[in-house]
Short mmCIF file of C-alpha atoms in Angstrom, two decimals:
data_model
loop_
_atom_site.label_atom_id
_atom_site.label_comp_id
_atom_site.label_asym_id
_atom_site.label_seq_id
_atom_site.Cartn_x
_atom_site.Cartn_y
_atom_site.Cartn_z
CA UNK I 1 -0.53 0.07 -0.47
CA UNK I 2 1.54 3.15 -1.06
CA UNK I 3 1.26 5.80 0.41
CA UNK I 4 1.83 9.51 -0.74
CA UNK I 5 4.30 11.39 1.66
CA UNK I 6 3.64 15.29 3.48
CA UNK I 7 4.43 18.76 2.01
CA UNK I 8 5.60 19.16 5.36
CA UNK I 9 5.57 23.24 5.48
CA UNK I 10 7.35 25.04 8.62
CA UNK I 11 7.61 28.80 8.45
CA UNK I 12 6.63 31.50 11.13
CA UNK I 13 7.53 35.55 11.40
CA UNK I 14 11.14 36.73 10.46
CA UNK I 15 13.41 35.17 13.94
CA UNK I 16 10.91 32.97 14.99
CA UNK I 17 14.16 30.14 15.11
CA UNK I 18 12.20 28.30 12.10
CA UNK I 19 16.12 27.08 10.95
CA UNK I 20 16.79 26.45 14.14
CA UNK I 21 14.04 23.54 14.81
CA UNK I 22 14.77 22.45 11.33
CA UNK I 23 18.15 21.60 12.43
CA UNK I 24 17.25 19.56 15.85
CA UNK I 25 15.11 17.72 13.63
CA UNK I 26 17.39 16.82 11.20
CA UNK I 27 20.39 16.62 13.96
CA UNK I 28 18.48 14.90 16.48
CA UNK I 29 16.63 12.73 13.73
CA UNK I 30 12.88 12.99 14.99
CA UNK I 31 11.65 11.62 11.37
CA UNK I 32 12.64 10.84 8.48
CA UNK I 33 12.24 13.45 5.74
CA UNK I 34 13.53 14.65 2.31
CA UNK I 35 15.17 18.03 1.91
CA UNK I 36 14.01 20.19 -1.15
CA UNK I 37 16.86 21.15 -3.04
CA UNK I 38 16.39 24.97 -3.67
CA UNK I 39 16.75 26.56 -7.31
CA UNK I 40 18.91 29.97 -6.89
CA UNK I 41 20.55 32.56 -9.15
CA UNK I 42 23.43 33.14 -6.91
CA UNK I 43 26.92 31.62 -7.37
CA UNK I 44 28.51 28.62 -5.46
CA UNK I 45 30.76 28.79 -2.80
CA UNK I 46 33.41 26.85 -2.23
CA UNK I 47 32.78 22.86 -1.62
CA UNK I 48 28.96 23.37 -2.98
CA UNK I 49 28.03 20.78 -5.37
CA UNK I 50 25.20 21.61 -7.94
CA UNK I 51 21.78 19.88 -7.93
CA UNK I 52 22.89 19.46 -3.55
CA UNK I 53 23.09 22.51 -2.06
CA UNK I 54 20.96 23.78 -4.51
CA UNK I 55 20.53 23.59 -8.08
CA UNK I 56 23.37 26.80 -9.65
CA UNK I 57 21.00 28.20 -12.70
CA UNK I 58 21.42 31.47 -14.17
CA UNK I 59 18.81 34.29 -14.77
CA UNK I 60 18.01 33.28 -17.55
CA UNK I 61 17.04 29.75 -16.51
CA UNK I 62 15.58 30.93 -13.45
CA UNK I 63 13.42 33.24 -15.66
CA UNK I 64 12.39 31.37 -17.55
CA UNK I 65 11.49 28.21 -14.61
CA UNK I 66 9.17 31.00 -12.64
CA UNK I 67 7.26 31.38 -16.98
CA UNK I 68 7.27 28.14 -17.13
CA UNK I 69 5.44 27.73 -13.36
CA UNK I 70 8.29 25.21 -12.61
CA UNK I 71 8.50 27.33 -8.72
CA UNK I 72 6.59 26.58 -5.44
CA UNK I 73 7.82 30.02 -4.72
CA UNK I 74 10.47 32.49 -5.48
CA UNK I 75 11.74 34.93 -3.56
CA UNK I 76 15.41 37.88 -4.38
CA UNK I 77 17.40 38.06 -1.93
CA UNK I 78 20.30 41.09 -2.03
CA UNK I 79 20.05 40.36 -6.19
CA UNK I 80 20.12 36.63 -5.99
CA UNK I 81 17.14 34.96 -6.70
CA UNK I 82 16.12 31.22 -4.38
CA UNK I 83 12.86 29.18 -5.27
CA UNK I 84 11.56 26.08 -4.26
CA UNK I 85 11.47 23.59 -7.73
CA UNK I 86 8.11 21.39 -7.78
CA UNK I 87 8.92 18.89 -9.12
CA UNK I 88 11.28 17.11 -7.27
CA UNK I 89 8.92 17.50 -3.79
CA UNK I 90 5.79 16.29 -5.89
CA UNK I 91 8.70 13.23 -7.17
CA UNK I 92 9.81 12.51 -3.65
CA UNK I 93 5.56 12.39 -2.22
CA UNK I 94 4.83 10.48 -5.09
CA UNK I 95 7.20 7.96 -3.79
CA UNK I 96 6.40 7.71 -0.28
CA UNK I 97 8.43 10.48 1.24
CA UNK I 98 7.79 13.24 3.58
CA UNK I 99 9.48 16.11 2.39
CA UNK I 100 10.02 19.59 4.83
CA UNK I 101 9.78 23.04 3.49
CA UNK I 102 11.41 25.97 6.00
CA UNK I 103 10.90 29.41 4.39
CA UNK I 104 8.94 32.73 5.47
CA UNK I 105 5.94 32.86 5.36
CA UNK I 106 5.20 35.07 2.02
CA UNK I 107 6.44 31.22 0.67
CA UNK I 108 4.73 29.85 2.68
CA UNK I 109 1.60 31.07 1.49
CA UNK I 110 2.63 31.18 -2.22
CA UNK I 111 2.71 27.39 -2.07
CA UNK I 112 -0.31 26.68 0.04
CA UNK I 113 -1.93 28.18 -2.85
CA UNK I 114 -0.60 25.45 -5.21
CA UNK I 115 -0.10 22.78 -2.77
CA UNK I 116 -2.98 23.18 -0.39
CA UNK I 117 -3.42 19.82 1.02
CA UNK I 118 0.82 19.93 2.55
CA UNK I 119 0.58 20.80 5.83
CA UNK I 120 1.00 24.04 7.45
CA UNK I 121 2.96 24.55 10.65
CA UNK I 122 3.16 28.02 12.05
CA UNK I 123 6.08 28.51 14.50
CA UNK I 124 5.38 30.82 17.37
CA UNK I 125 7.49 33.51 19.50
CA UNK I 126 6.94 32.47 22.83
CA UNK I 127 5.66 36.29 23.36
CA UNK I 128 2.87 35.98 20.94
CA UNK I 129 1.23 33.32 23.21
CA UNK I 130 1.89 34.58 26.28
CA UNK I 131 2.71 38.48 25.65
CA UNK I 132 0.33 40.97 27.71
CA UNK I 133 0.86 38.96 30.31
CA UNK I 134 4.86 39.21 30.20
CA UNK I 135 4.73 42.64 29.16
CA UNK I 136 2.86 43.34 31.57
CA UNK I 137 4.30 41.63 34.47
CA UNK I 138 7.93 42.95 33.91
CA UNK I 139 5.40 46.40 34.50
CA UNK I 140 8.17 49.11 32.48
CA UNK I 141 6.88 49.51 28.97
CA UNK I 142 4.99 51.92 28.47
CA UNK I 143 1.31 51.62 27.65
CA UNK I 144 3.04 52.52 23.75
CA UNK I 145 5.05 49.59 23.13
CA UNK I 146 2.47 46.61 24.84
CA UNK I 147 0.56 48.65 22.26
CA UNK I 148 3.26 48.10 19.73
CA UNK I 149 3.09 43.99 20.27
CA UNK I 150 -0.45 44.32 19.96
CA UNK I 151 -0.15 45.86 16.82
CA UNK I 152 2.44 42.85 16.45
CA UNK I 153 0.94 40.41 17.18
CA UNK I 154 -2.73 40.65 15.80
CA UNK I 155 -0.86 41.18 12.46
CA UNK I 156 1.40 37.26 13.11
CA UNK I 157 -2.65 36.23 13.75
CA UNK I 158 -4.46 36.86 11.14
CA UNK I 159 -1.00 34.83 9.47
CA UNK I 160 -1.73 31.46 11.64
CA UNK I 161 -4.82 31.49 10.23
CA UNK I 162 -3.69 29.65 6.98
CA UNK I 163 -2.13 27.33 8.80
CA UNK I 164 -2.98 23.91 9.79
CA UNK I 165 -1.16 24.43 12.79
CA UNK I 166 0.18 26.79 15.53
CA UNK I 167 2.79 25.98 17.18
CA UNK I 168 4.98 28.04 19.88
CA UNK I 169 8.26 27.54 19.79
CA UNK I 170 8.86 28.34 23.45
CA UNK I 171 11.82 25.67 23.42
CA UNK I 172 13.41 23.91 21.05
CA UNK I 173 12.96 20.87 22.15
CA UNK I 174 8.52 21.46 22.86
CA UNK I 175 8.54 23.13 18.89
CA UNK I 176 9.47 20.02 17.92
CA UNK I 177 7.90 17.04 20.42
CA UNK I 178 5.03 18.72 18.93
CA UNK I 179 5.52 18.62 15.06
CA UNK I 180 6.59 15.05 15.05
CA UNK I 181 3.44 14.52 16.81
CA UNK I 182 1.92 16.80 14.14
CA UNK I 183 3.97 14.29 11.05
CA UNK I 184 2.49 10.77 13.44
CA UNK I 185 -1.96 12.11 13.62
CA UNK I 186 -1.24 13.62 9.56
CA UNK I 187 -0.27 10.07 8.49
CA UNK I 188 -3.19 9.06 10.44
CA UNK I 189 -5.33 11.06 9.08
CA UNK I 190 -8.40 9.61 7.32
CA UNK I 191 -7.87 12.11 4.55
CA UNK I 192 -4.56 10.84 3.95
CA UNK I 193 -4.96 7.36 3.90
CA UNK I 194 -8.56 7.12 2.63
CA UNK I 195 -7.48 6.19 -0.86
CA UNK I 196 -5.21 4.05 -0.55
CA UNK I 197 -7.08 2.36 1.76
CA UNK I 198 -9.39 2.34 -0.60
CA UNK I 199 -7.60 1.07 -4.26
CA UNK I 200 -6.60 -1.84 -1.55
CA UNK I 201 -9.83 -3.46 -1.33
CA UNK I 202 -10.78 -2.47 -4.29
CA UNK I 203 -8.24 -4.47 -5.80
CA UNK I 204 -9.87 -8.46 -6.43
CA UNK M 1 -5.39 31.40 28.27
CA UNK M 2 -8.75 28.88 28.73
CA UNK M 3 -8.25 26.70 25.63
CA UNK M 4 -11.49 24.63 25.69
CA UNK M 5 -11.16 20.72 26.11
CA UNK M 6 -11.22 18.22 23.71
CA UNK M 7 -13.79 15.30 22.75
CA UNK M 8 -12.25 11.92 22.39
CA UNK M 9 -14.57 9.14 19.77
CA UNK M 10 -12.33 5.43 20.20
CA UNK M 11 -14.45 3.47 17.72
CA UNK M 12 -14.36 1.30 15.42
CA UNK M 13 -15.23 -2.39 15.07
CA UNK M 14 -16.79 -5.36 17.34
CA UNK M 15 -13.20 -6.93 19.14
CA UNK M 16 -10.79 -4.43 17.46
CA UNK M 17 -9.29 -3.83 20.57
CA UNK M 18 -11.08 0.12 21.79
CA UNK M 19 -11.05 -0.70 25.32
CA UNK M 20 -8.06 -2.74 25.90
CA UNK M 21 -6.56 0.61 23.88
CA UNK M 22 -8.20 2.47 26.39
CA UNK M 23 -7.54 0.99 29.28
CA UNK M 24 -3.53 1.20 28.13
CA UNK M 25 -3.77 4.63 27.81
CA UNK M 26 -5.38 4.70 31.45
CA UNK M 27 -2.04 2.36 32.87
CA UNK M 28 0.36 4.16 31.89
CA UNK M 29 -0.90 7.59 31.99
CA UNK M 30 -0.39 8.36 28.73
CA UNK M 31 -2.15 11.80 29.02
CA UNK M 32 -4.64 13.36 30.87
CA UNK M 33 -8.50 13.46 30.10
CA UNK M 34 -11.68 13.03 31.43
CA UNK M 35 -14.27 9.73 32.19
CA UNK M 36 -17.97 10.54 30.30
CA UNK M 37 -20.15 8.61 33.27
CA UNK M 38 -22.86 6.72 31.06
CA UNK M 39 -26.39 6.65 32.35
CA UNK M 40 -28.05 3.44 32.80
CA UNK M 41 -31.00 1.46 33.50
CA UNK M 42 -28.65 -1.39 35.05
CA UNK M 43 -29.04 -2.42 38.76
CA UNK M 44 -25.98 -1.52 40.96
CA UNK M 45 -23.38 -4.48 41.08
CA UNK M 46 -22.03 -4.46 44.80
CA UNK M 47 -19.89 -2.06 45.33
CA UNK M 48 -20.61 0.03 42.17
CA UNK M 49 -21.15 4.07 43.27
CA UNK M 50 -23.60 6.21 41.24
CA UNK M 51 -22.58 8.56 39.77
CA UNK M 52 -19.14 7.21 39.90
CA UNK M 53 -19.67 3.78 38.02
CA UNK M 54 -22.91 5.10 36.36
CA UNK M 55 -25.75 7.43 37.26
CA UNK M 56 -28.07 4.33 37.76
CA UNK M 57 -32.02 5.30 36.37
CA UNK M 58 -34.96 4.04 35.96
CA UNK M 59 -36.22 3.59 33.10
CA UNK M 60 -38.55 6.10 32.99
CA UNK M 61 -36.19 8.81 33.65
CA UNK M 62 -33.99 7.35 30.85
CA UNK M 63 -36.98 7.68 28.63
CA UNK M 64 -36.76 10.96 29.61
CA UNK M 65 -33.45 11.99 28.91
CA UNK M 66 -34.01 10.74 25.09
CA UNK M 67 -37.41 12.66 25.29
CA UNK M 68 -35.29 16.43 26.04
CA UNK M 69 -32.06 15.27 24.48
CA UNK M 70 -30.26 15.73 27.69
CA UNK M 71 -28.08 11.80 25.33
CA UNK M 72 -24.87 11.82 23.21
CA UNK M 73 -25.74 8.31 22.46
CA UNK M 74 -27.44 5.63 23.77
CA UNK M 75 -28.33 2.09 22.65
CA UNK M 76 -29.89 -1.17 24.10
CA UNK M 77 -28.30 -4.28 25.49
CA UNK M 78 -30.36 -7.16 26.79
CA UNK M 79 -32.50 -5.08 28.16
CA UNK M 80 -30.64 -1.76 29.58
CA UNK M 81 -30.21 0.90 28.23
CA UNK M 82 -27.39 2.24 28.45
CA UNK M 83 -26.57 6.21 26.98
CA UNK M 84 -23.98 9.52 27.29
CA UNK M 85 -25.25 12.33 29.16
CA UNK M 86 -23.92 15.89 27.30
CA UNK M 87 -24.16 17.98 30.60
CA UNK M 88 -21.15 16.61 32.17
CA UNK M 89 -19.30 16.11 28.66
CA UNK M 90 -19.59 20.18 28.24
CA UNK M 91 -18.64 20.95 31.16
CA UNK M 92 -15.61 19.41 31.03
CA UNK M 93 -14.63 20.40 27.92
CA UNK M 94 -15.59 24.32 29.03
CA UNK M 95 -12.75 23.24 31.56
CA UNK M 96 -10.14 22.81 28.85
CA UNK M 97 -10.23 18.90 29.98
CA UNK M 98 -9.98 16.26 27.40
CA UNK M 99 -12.85 13.51 27.82
CA UNK M 100 -12.59 10.59 26.43
CA UNK M 101 -16.02 8.05 24.82
CA UNK M 102 -15.25 4.65 23.66
CA UNK M 103 -17.86 3.57 21.80
CA UNK M 104 -19.63 2.07 18.57
CA UNK M 105 -19.60 3.27 15.15
CA UNK M 106 -23.82 3.08 15.36
CA UNK M 107 -22.63 5.79 19.04
CA UNK M 108 -19.71 6.85 17.38
CA UNK M 109 -21.88 7.82 14.51
CA UNK M 110 -24.90 9.83 17.25
CA UNK M 111 -21.82 12.16 18.96
CA UNK M 112 -20.82 13.01 15.33
CA UNK M 113 -24.48 15.04 14.80
CA UNK M 114 -24.22 16.06 18.43
CA UNK M 115 -20.20 17.95 18.51
CA UNK M 116 -18.98 17.75 15.03
CA UNK M 117 -15.78 19.60 16.20
CA UNK M 118 -15.02 16.22 18.25
CA UNK M 119 -12.18 14.17 17.30
CA UNK M 120 -13.11 10.86 15.98
CA UNK M 121 -10.31 7.74 15.81
CA UNK M 122 -11.40 4.87 13.91
CA UNK M 123 -9.44 1.50 15.53
CA UNK M 124 -9.17 -1.03 13.08
CA UNK M 125 -7.95 -4.26 13.09
CA UNK M 126 -4.88 -4.92 11.34
CA UNK M 127 -6.74 -7.63 8.71
CA UNK M 128 -8.53 -3.97 6.37
CA UNK M 129 -4.77 -3.28 6.06
CA UNK M 130 -2.88 -6.47 5.34
CA UNK M 131 -5.81 -8.00 4.11
CA UNK M 132 -4.98 -8.76 1.03
CA UNK M 133 -1.49 -9.74 1.84
CA UNK M 134 -1.98 -11.92 4.71
CA UNK M 135 -5.01 -14.34 3.37
CA UNK M 136 -2.84 -14.76 0.36
CA UNK M 137 0.28 -14.93 1.56
CA UNK M 138 -1.52 -17.48 3.87
CA UNK M 139 -2.15 -19.75 0.41
CA UNK M 140 -4.77 -21.72 2.65
CA UNK M 141 -8.00 -19.37 1.40
CA UNK M 142 -10.13 -20.51 -0.60
CA UNK M 143 -11.45 -16.80 -3.35
CA UNK M 144 -14.88 -17.50 -1.09
CA UNK M 145 -13.33 -17.07 1.57
CA UNK M 146 -11.40 -13.73 1.07
CA UNK M 147 -14.33 -12.33 -1.17
CA UNK M 148 -15.97 -12.83 1.56
CA UNK M 149 -13.11 -9.92 4.20
CA UNK M 150 -12.58 -7.71 1.39
CA UNK M 151 -16.11 -7.25 1.18
CA UNK M 152 -16.12 -6.80 4.94
CA UNK M 153 -13.34 -4.80 4.56
CA UNK M 154 -15.13 -2.53 2.67
CA UNK M 155 -18.05 -2.12 4.73
CA UNK M 156 -15.97 -1.07 7.67
CA UNK M 157 -13.60 1.80 4.89
CA UNK M 158 -17.65 2.90 4.31
CA UNK M 159 -17.64 4.04 8.21
CA UNK M 160 -13.66 5.32 8.65
CA UNK M 161 -14.42 8.54 6.04
CA UNK M 162 -16.57 9.48 8.78
CA UNK M 163 -13.57 10.25 11.18
CA UNK M 164 -10.98 11.98 10.95
CA UNK M 165 -8.24 9.23 11.71
CA UNK M 166 -7.46 5.36 11.37
CA UNK M 167 -4.84 4.00 13.65
CA UNK M 168 -3.99 -0.01 12.86
CA UNK M 169 -4.58 -1.35 16.13
CA UNK M 170 -1.81 -4.36 15.02
CA UNK M 171 -0.01 -3.85 18.48
CA UNK M 172 -1.64 -2.22 21.78
CA UNK M 173 2.24 0.03 22.06
CA UNK M 174 1.80 1.75 17.93
CA UNK M 175 -2.01 2.03 18.38
CA UNK M 176 -1.15 3.93 21.85
CA UNK M 177 2.13 5.83 20.86
CA UNK M 178 -1.27 7.23 17.62
CA UNK M 179 -3.39 8.27 19.77
CA UNK M 180 -0.84 9.84 21.37
CA UNK M 181 0.78 11.61 18.51
CA UNK M 182 -3.53 13.18 17.62
CA UNK M 183 -3.78 14.35 21.24
CA UNK M 184 -1.15 15.86 21.09
CA UNK M 185 -1.54 17.50 17.27
CA UNK M 186 -5.08 18.46 17.75
CA UNK M 187 -4.06 20.84 20.53
CA UNK M 188 -2.40 22.85 18.54
CA UNK M 189 -4.31 22.98 15.43
CA UNK M 190 -4.78 26.00 14.28
CA UNK M 191 -8.78 25.52 13.86
CA UNK M 192 -9.36 24.50 17.46
CA UNK M 193 -6.55 27.30 19.03
CA UNK M 194 -7.52 30.51 16.98
CA UNK M 195 -10.17 31.93 19.07
CA UNK M 196 -8.31 32.01 22.02
CA UNK M 197 -5.21 33.14 20.27
CA UNK M 198 -7.22 36.19 19.05
CA UNK M 199 -8.98 37.02 22.23
CA UNK M 200 -5.94 36.92 24.34
CA UNK M 201 -4.31 39.30 21.26
CA UNK M 202 -8.12 41.69 21.76
CA UNK M 203 -8.30 41.75 25.79
CA UNK M 204 -6.53 45.36 26.23
#
């Protein structure tokens, strides 16, 4: 019984610790997943291997990939383009392998449009969760600062609405534990397994 | 930040081992939950305490509970009625406590109608999952028997469609591990936490 893998999208506000959480998942082998190799127009650094670290391409080739809808999402950073090619992701999912993308919230929104069945995990800073009580308990913040932080939290919560899960990054261990549970649970969700059960019993 | 508890409904075909799995969750304290005390018309056995083991009531009182829509589900078993009162379940959920119901598939269907936001977990026998290969590998079953088992599996899969998760009870430890992951994941699902996040940041 071959099941499709899960597209796991780990995102959240800048500075929330997405990279640290992803590294912890990799280092502790919390669950197996495939990397998605990004496409970029920046030059390879010493030791970087084409097709392993990145697909290194020209700006013309990158533009062609955009025009041909070959990318799940892309963005520009200090003059270079970075993007996630769809095809290798789809190939891994078809093999039953999970794929983890760690991307910013704009990228995640684009991925949701193209692959709505992905598992979208929003990593939140603990100060969204406990913002008010922390600010108030601290007793040193002006009302203006508190209101500014609350306004920021409001915006971040609007982003969270488009996600499936909200994981508080209070400690990396806690965040990783929640993400592992999410992956385990999604693997046994009826909407993901029902087709393979149906196929199994229909094959005579 | 008070969050509602989860209504966890553990169900599945007769004989699949629902009671054994529930007992393992209780004994190993896999996650905390509240019991739902059932209402019954059967007589108390020695040592059974009203309001603890069951709410022991008359047939007239039970009929009144049915008529007043006080029960999430009920059924008759060798002349006695058994049902799940809604009110104590709702009170526990409002306090933020999870409630676990272990009931048959007919009961689970009724609960879904009244509390669609519950987490419905279908425990499947391993022979649904691996039915065909096991039967074929065994090499001793007639084609008729194989077809009969497949037909039964088909019916069971139709029931599974109304659930959120399908957990294979291959070993009790595996099933319990999946259920723990489901509970953890549901507790951080955006649809369940977004309201409390919204409330938190809107409280000035």
